[in-house]
PDB file of C-alpha atoms in Angstrom:
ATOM      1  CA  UNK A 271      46.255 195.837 -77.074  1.00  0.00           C
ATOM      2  CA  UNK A 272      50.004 195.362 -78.353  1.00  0.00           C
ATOM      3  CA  UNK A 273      52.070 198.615 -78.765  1.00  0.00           C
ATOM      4  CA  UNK A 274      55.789 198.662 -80.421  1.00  0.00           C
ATOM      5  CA  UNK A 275      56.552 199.764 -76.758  1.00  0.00           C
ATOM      6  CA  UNK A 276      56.586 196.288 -76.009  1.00  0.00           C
ATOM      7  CA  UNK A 277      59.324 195.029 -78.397  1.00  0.00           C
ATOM      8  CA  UNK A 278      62.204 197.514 -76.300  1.00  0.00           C
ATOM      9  CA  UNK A 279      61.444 195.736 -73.012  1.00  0.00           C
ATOM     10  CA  UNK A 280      62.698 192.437 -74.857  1.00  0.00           C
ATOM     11  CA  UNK A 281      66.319 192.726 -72.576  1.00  0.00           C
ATOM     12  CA  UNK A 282      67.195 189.720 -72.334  1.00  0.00           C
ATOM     13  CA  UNK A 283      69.110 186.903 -73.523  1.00  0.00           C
ATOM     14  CA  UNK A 284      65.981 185.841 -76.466  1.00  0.00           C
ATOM     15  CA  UNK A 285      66.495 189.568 -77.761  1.00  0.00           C
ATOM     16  CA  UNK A 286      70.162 188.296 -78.353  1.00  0.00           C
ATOM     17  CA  UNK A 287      69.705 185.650 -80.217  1.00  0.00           C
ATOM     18  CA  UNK A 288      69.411 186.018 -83.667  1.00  0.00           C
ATOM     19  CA  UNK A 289      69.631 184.564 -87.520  1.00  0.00           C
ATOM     20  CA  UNK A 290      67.828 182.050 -89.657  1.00  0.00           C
ATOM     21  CA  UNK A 291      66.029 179.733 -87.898  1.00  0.00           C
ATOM     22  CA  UNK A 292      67.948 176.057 -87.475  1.00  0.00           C
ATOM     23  CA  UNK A 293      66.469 174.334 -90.056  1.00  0.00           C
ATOM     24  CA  UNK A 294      67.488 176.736 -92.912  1.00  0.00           C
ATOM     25  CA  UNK A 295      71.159 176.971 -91.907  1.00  0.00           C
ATOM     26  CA  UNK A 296      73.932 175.040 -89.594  1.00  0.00           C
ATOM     27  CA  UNK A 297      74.183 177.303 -86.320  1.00  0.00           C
ATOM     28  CA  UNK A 298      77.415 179.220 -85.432  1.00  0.00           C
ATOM     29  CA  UNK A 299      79.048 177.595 -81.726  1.00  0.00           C
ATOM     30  CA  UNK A 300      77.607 181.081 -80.505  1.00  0.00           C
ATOM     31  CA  UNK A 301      74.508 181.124 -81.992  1.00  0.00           C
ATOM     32  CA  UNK A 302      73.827 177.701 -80.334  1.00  0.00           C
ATOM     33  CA  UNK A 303      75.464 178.982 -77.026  1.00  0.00           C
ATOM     34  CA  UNK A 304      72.718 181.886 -76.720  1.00  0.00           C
ATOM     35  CA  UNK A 305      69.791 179.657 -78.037  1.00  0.00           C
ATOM     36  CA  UNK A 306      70.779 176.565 -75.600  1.00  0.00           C
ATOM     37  CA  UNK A 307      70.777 179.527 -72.972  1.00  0.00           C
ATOM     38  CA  UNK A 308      67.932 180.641 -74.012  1.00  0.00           C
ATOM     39  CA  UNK A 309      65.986 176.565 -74.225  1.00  0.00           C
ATOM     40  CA  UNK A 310      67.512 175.685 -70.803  1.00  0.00           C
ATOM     41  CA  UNK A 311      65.532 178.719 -68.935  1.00  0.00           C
ATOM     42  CA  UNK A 312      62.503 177.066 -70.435  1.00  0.00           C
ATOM     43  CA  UNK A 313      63.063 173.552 -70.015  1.00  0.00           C
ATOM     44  CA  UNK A 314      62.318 173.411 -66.313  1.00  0.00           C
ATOM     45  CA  UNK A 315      58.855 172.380 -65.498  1.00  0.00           C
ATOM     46  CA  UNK A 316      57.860 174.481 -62.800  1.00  0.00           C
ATOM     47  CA  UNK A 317      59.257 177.323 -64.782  1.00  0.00           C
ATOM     48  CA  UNK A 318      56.919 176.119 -67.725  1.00  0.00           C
ATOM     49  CA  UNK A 319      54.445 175.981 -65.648  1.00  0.00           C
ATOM     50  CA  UNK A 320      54.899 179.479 -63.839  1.00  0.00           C
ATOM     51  CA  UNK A 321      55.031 180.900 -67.087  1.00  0.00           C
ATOM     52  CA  UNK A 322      51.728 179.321 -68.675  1.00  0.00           C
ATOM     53  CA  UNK A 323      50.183 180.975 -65.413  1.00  0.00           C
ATOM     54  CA  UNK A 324      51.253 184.406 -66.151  1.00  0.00           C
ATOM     55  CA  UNK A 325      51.047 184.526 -69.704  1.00  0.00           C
ATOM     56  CA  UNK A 326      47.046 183.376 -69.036  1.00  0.00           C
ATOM     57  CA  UNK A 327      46.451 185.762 -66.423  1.00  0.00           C
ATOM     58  CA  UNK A 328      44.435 188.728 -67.166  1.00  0.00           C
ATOM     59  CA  UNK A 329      46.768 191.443 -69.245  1.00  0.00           C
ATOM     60  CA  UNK A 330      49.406 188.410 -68.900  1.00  0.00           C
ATOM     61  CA  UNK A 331      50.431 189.679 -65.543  1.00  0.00           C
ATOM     62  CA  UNK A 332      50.824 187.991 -62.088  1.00  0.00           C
ATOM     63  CA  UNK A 333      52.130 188.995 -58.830  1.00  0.00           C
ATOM     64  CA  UNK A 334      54.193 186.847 -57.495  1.00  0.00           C
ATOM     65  CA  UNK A 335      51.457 186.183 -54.168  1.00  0.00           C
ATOM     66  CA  UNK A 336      49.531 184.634 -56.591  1.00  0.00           C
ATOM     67  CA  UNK A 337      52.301 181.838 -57.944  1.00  0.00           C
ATOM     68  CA  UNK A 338      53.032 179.923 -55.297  1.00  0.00           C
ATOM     69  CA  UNK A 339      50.446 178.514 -54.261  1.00  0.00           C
ATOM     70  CA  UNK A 340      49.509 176.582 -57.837  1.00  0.00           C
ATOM     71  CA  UNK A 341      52.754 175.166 -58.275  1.00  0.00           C
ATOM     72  CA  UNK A 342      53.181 174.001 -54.714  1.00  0.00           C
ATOM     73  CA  UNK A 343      56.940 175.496 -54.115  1.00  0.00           C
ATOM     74  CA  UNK A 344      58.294 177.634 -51.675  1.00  0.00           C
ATOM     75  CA  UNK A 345      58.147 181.278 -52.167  1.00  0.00           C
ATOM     76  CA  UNK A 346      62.258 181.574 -52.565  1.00  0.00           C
ATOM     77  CA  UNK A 347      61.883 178.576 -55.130  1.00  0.00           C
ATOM     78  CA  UNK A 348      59.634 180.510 -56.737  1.00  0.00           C
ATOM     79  CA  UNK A 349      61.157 183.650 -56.811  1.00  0.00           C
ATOM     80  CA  UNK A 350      64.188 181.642 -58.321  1.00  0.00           C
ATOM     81  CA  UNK A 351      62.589 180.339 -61.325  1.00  0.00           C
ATOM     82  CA  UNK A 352      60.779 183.882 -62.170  1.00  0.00           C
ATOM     83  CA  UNK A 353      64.015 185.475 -61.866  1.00  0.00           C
ATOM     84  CA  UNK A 354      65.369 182.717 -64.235  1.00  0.00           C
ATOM     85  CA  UNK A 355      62.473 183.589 -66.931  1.00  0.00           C
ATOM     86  CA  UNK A 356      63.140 187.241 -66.162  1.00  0.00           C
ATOM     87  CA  UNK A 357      67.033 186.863 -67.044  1.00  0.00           C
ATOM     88  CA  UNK A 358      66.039 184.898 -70.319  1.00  0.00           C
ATOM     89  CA  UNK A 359      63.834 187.904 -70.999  1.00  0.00           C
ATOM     90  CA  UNK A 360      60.270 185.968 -71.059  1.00  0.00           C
ATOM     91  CA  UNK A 361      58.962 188.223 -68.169  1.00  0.00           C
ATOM     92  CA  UNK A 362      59.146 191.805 -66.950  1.00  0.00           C
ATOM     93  CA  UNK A 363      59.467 192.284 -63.318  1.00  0.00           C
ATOM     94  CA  UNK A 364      57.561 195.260 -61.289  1.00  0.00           C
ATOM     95  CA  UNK A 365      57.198 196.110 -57.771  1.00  0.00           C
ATOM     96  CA  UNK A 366      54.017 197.410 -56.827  1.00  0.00           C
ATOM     97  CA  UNK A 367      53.429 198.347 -53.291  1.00  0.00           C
ATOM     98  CA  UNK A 368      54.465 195.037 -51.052  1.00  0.00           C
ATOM     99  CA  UNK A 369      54.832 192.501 -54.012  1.00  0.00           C
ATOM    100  CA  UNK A 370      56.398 192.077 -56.971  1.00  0.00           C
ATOM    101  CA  UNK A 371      54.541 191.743 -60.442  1.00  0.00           C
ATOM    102  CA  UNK A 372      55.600 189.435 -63.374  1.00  0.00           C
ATOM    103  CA  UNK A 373      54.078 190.346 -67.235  1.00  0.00           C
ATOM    104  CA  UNK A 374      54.481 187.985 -69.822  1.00  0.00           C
ATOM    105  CA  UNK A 375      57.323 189.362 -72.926  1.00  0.00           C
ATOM    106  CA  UNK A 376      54.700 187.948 -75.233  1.00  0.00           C
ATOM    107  CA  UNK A 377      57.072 188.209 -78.527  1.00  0.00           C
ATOM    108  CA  UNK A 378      59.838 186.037 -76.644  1.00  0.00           C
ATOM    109  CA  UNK A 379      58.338 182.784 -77.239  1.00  0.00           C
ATOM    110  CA  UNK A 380      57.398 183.981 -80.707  1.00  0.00           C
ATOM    111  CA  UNK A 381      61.525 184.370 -81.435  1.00  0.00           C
ATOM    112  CA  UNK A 382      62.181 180.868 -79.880  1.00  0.00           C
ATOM    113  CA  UNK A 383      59.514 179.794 -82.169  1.00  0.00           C
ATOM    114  CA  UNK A 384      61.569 181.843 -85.176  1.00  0.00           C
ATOM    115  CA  UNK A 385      64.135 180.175 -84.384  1.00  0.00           C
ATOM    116  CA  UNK A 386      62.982 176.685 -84.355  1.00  0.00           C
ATOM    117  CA  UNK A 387      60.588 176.873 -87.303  1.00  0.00           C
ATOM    118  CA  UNK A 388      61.013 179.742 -89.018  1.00  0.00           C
ATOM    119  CA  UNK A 389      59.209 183.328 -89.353  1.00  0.00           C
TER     120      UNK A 389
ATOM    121  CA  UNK B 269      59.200 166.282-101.205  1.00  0.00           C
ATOM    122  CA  UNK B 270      57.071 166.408 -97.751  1.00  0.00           C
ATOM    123  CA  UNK B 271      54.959 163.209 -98.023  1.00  0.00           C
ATOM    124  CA  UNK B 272      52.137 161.880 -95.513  1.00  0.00           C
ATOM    125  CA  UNK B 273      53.941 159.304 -94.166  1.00  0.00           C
ATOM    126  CA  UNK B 274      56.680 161.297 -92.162  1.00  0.00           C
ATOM    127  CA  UNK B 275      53.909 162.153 -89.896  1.00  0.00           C
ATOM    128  CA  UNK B 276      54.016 158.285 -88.547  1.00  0.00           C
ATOM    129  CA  UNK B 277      57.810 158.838 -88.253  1.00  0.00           C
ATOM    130  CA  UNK B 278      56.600 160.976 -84.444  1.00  0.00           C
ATOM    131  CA  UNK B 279      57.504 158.086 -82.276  1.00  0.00           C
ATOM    132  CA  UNK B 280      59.394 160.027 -79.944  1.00  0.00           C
ATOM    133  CA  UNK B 281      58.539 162.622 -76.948  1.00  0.00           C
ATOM    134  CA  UNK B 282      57.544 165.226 -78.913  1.00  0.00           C
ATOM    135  CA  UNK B 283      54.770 163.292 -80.509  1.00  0.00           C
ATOM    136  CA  UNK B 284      53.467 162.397 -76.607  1.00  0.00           C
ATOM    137  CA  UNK B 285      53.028 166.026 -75.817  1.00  0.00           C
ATOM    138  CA  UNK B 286      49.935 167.783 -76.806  1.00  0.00           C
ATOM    139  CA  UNK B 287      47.102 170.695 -75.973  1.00  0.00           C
ATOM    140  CA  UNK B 288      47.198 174.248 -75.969  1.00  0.00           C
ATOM    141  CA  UNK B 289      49.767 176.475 -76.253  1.00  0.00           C
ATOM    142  CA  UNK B 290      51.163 177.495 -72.680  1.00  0.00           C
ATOM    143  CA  UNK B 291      50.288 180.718 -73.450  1.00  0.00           C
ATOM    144  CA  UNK B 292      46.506 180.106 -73.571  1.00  0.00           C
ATOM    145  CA  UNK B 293      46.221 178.320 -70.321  1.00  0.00           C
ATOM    146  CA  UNK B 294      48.010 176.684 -67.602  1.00  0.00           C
ATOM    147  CA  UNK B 295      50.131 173.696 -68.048  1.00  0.00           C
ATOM    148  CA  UNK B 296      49.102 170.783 -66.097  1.00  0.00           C
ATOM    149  CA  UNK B 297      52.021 169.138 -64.088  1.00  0.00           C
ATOM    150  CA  UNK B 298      52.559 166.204 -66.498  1.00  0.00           C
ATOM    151  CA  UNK B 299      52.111 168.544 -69.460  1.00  0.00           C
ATOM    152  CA  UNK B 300      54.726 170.633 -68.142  1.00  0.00           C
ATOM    153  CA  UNK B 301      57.326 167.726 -67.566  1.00  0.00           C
ATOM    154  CA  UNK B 302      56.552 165.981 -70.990  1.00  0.00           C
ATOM    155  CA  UNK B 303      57.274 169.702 -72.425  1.00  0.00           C
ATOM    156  CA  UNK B 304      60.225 169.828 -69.931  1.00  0.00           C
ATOM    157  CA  UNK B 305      61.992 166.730 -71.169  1.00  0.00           C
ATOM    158  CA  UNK B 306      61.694 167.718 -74.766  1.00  0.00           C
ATOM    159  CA  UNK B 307      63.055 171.174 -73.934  1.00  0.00           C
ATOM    160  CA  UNK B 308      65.722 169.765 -72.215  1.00  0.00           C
ATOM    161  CA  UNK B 309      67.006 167.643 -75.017  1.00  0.00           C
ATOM    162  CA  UNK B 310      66.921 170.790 -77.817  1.00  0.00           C
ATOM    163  CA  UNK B 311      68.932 173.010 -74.607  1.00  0.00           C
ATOM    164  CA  UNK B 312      72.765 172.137 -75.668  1.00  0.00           C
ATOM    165  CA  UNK B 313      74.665 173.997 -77.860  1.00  0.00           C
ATOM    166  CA  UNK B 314      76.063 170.944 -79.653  1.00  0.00           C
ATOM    167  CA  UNK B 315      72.435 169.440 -79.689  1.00  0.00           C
ATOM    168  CA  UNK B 316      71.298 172.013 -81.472  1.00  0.00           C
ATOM    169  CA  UNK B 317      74.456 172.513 -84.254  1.00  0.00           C
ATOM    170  CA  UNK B 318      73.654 168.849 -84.834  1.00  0.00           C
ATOM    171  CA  UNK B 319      70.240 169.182 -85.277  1.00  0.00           C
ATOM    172  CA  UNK B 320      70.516 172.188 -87.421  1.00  0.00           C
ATOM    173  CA  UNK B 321      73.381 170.196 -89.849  1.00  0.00           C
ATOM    174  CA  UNK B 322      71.318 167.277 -90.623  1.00  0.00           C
ATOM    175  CA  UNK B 323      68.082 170.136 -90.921  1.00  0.00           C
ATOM    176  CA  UNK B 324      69.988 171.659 -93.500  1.00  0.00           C
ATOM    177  CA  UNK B 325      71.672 169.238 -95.350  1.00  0.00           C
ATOM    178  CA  UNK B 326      70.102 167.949 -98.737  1.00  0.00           C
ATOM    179  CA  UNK B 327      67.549 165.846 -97.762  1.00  0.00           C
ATOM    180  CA  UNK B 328      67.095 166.891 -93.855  1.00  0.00           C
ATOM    181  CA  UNK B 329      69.340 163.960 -93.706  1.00  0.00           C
ATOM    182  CA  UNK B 330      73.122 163.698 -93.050  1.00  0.00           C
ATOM    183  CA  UNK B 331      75.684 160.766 -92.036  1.00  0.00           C
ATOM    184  CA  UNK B 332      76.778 160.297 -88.759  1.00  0.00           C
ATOM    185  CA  UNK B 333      80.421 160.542 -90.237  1.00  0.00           C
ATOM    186  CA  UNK B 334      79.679 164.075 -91.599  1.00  0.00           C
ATOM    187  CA  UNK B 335      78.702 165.453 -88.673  1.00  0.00           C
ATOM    188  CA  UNK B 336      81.933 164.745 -86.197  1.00  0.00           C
ATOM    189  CA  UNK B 337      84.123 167.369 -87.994  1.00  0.00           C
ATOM    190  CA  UNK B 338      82.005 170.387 -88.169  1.00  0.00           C
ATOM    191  CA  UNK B 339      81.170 169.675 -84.488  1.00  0.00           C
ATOM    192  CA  UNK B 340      84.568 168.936 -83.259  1.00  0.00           C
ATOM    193  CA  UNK B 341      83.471 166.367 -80.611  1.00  0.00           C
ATOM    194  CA  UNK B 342      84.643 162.684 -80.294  1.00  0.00           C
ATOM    195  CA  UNK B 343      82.458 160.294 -82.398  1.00  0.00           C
ATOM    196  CA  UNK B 344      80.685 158.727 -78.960  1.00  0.00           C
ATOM    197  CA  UNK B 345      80.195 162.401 -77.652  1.00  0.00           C
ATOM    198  CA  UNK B 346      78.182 162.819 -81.198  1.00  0.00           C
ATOM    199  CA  UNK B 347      76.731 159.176 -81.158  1.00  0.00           C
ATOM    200  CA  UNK B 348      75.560 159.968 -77.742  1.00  0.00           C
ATOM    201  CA  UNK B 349      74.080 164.026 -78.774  1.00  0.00           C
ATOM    202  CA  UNK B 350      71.974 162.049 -82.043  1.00  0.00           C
ATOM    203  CA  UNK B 351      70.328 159.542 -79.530  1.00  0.00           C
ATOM    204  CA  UNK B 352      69.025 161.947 -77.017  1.00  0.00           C
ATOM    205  CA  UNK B 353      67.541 164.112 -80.075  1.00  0.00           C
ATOM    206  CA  UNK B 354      66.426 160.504 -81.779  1.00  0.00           C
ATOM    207  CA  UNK B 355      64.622 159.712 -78.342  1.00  0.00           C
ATOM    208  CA  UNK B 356      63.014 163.114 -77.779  1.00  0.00           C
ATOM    209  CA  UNK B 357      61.666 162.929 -81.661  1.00  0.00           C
ATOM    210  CA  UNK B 358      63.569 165.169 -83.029  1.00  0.00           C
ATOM    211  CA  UNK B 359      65.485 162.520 -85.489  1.00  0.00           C
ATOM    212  CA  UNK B 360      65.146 159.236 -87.040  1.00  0.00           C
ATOM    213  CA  UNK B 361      68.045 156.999 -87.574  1.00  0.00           C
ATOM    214  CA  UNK B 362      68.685 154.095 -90.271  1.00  0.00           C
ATOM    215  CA  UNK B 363      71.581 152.089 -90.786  1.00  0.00           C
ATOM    216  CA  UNK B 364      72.783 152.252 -93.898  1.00  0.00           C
ATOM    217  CA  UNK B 365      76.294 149.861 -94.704  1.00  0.00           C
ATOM    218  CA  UNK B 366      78.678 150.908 -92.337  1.00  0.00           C
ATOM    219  CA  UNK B 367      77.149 154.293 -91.352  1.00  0.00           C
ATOM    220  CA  UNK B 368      74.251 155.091 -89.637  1.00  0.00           C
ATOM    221  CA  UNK B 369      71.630 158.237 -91.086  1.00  0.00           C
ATOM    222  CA  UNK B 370      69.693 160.709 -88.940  1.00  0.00           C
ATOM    223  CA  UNK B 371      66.651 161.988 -90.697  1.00  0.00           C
ATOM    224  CA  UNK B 372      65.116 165.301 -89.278  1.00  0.00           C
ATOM    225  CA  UNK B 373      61.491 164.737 -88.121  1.00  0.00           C
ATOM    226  CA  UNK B 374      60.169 168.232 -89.679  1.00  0.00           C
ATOM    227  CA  UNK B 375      56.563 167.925 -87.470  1.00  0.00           C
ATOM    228  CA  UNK B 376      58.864 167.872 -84.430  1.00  0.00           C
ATOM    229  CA  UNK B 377      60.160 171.503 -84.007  1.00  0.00           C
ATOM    230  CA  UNK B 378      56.511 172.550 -85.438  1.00  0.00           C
ATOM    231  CA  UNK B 379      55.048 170.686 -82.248  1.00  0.00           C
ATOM    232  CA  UNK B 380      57.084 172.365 -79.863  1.00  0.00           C
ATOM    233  CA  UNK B 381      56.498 175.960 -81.292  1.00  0.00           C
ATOM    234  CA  UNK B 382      53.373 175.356 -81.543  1.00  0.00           C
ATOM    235  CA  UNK B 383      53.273 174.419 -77.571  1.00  0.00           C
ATOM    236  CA  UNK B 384      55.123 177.476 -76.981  1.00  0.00           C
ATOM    237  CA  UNK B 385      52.913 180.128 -79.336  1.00  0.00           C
ATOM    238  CA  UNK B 386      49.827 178.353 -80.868  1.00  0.00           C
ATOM    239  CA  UNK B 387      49.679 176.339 -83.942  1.00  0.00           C
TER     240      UNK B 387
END
């Protein structure tokens, strides 16, 4: 089920970036600033990876115990990268007795996708 | 006019990755580098004002010796920008006279968004 809820726990640096999509306009220095921010947290492939776990997980929600071993990294490497996604605002972060939990922001890749191609 | 034949234009990275959307399922490992790569070349600020000036310019098509100005980077700094997004699919380039042209690839920015969110 999607609620509006969702769209205020978009914190991060995707909720910042904003405007016409790149083919329908040239991008401001800052506009392309934030989205090359934005592109770089993605364009790591154990962070792709990471992500495609979570975001096919049941409710699009992983803990963290449940990362590492699939993309064969140490825990600290992995907590790296999530906190990379988390900062980019393509995850939500909760702790939850011992470990910490990682939901998918399901509408962030749908604004990168704005961005590139258009509503 | 969007004819057929751009489609054979994808000779680039972007044309090599394929599947599901990473939020349906898990990236592979060589899914999730091939996605990497072509991330990677999109995630620079002056990567993406150049592929946004040539996106929007009449035609999807602009002169290498229109886009120096608006970018305010040396012509080898821009030369260098137009082959990474020419590699990565992103662009096509002809040599015209002097100049050389970079053609947006339309299909290319559609592939990766749909990668990221479903077709």
């Amino acid at each position: 089920m999607v609620t509006m809820l969702e769209v205020t726990d978009i914190t991060g640096a995707v909720g910042e970036v904003c405007c016409a999509p790149l083919v329908k306009e040239p991008l401001s220095q800052q506009e392309a600033d934030q989205l090359a921010v934005t592109l770089k947290a993605l364009a790591d492939p154990a962070r792709l990876r990471l992500l495609s776990i979570v975001a096919s997980s049941e409710g699009q929600e992983a803990c963290v115990c449940d990362l590492i071993e699939p993309v064969g990294l140490s825990q600290p490497t992995v907590s790296h990268h999530l906190k990379v996604l988390t900062a980019a605002g393509f995850l939500t972060r909760s702790k939850r007795g011992t470990w910490a939990y990682y939901r998918l922001v399901p509408e962030a890749l749908g604004q990168v996708s704005a961005l590139l191609v258009g509503a």
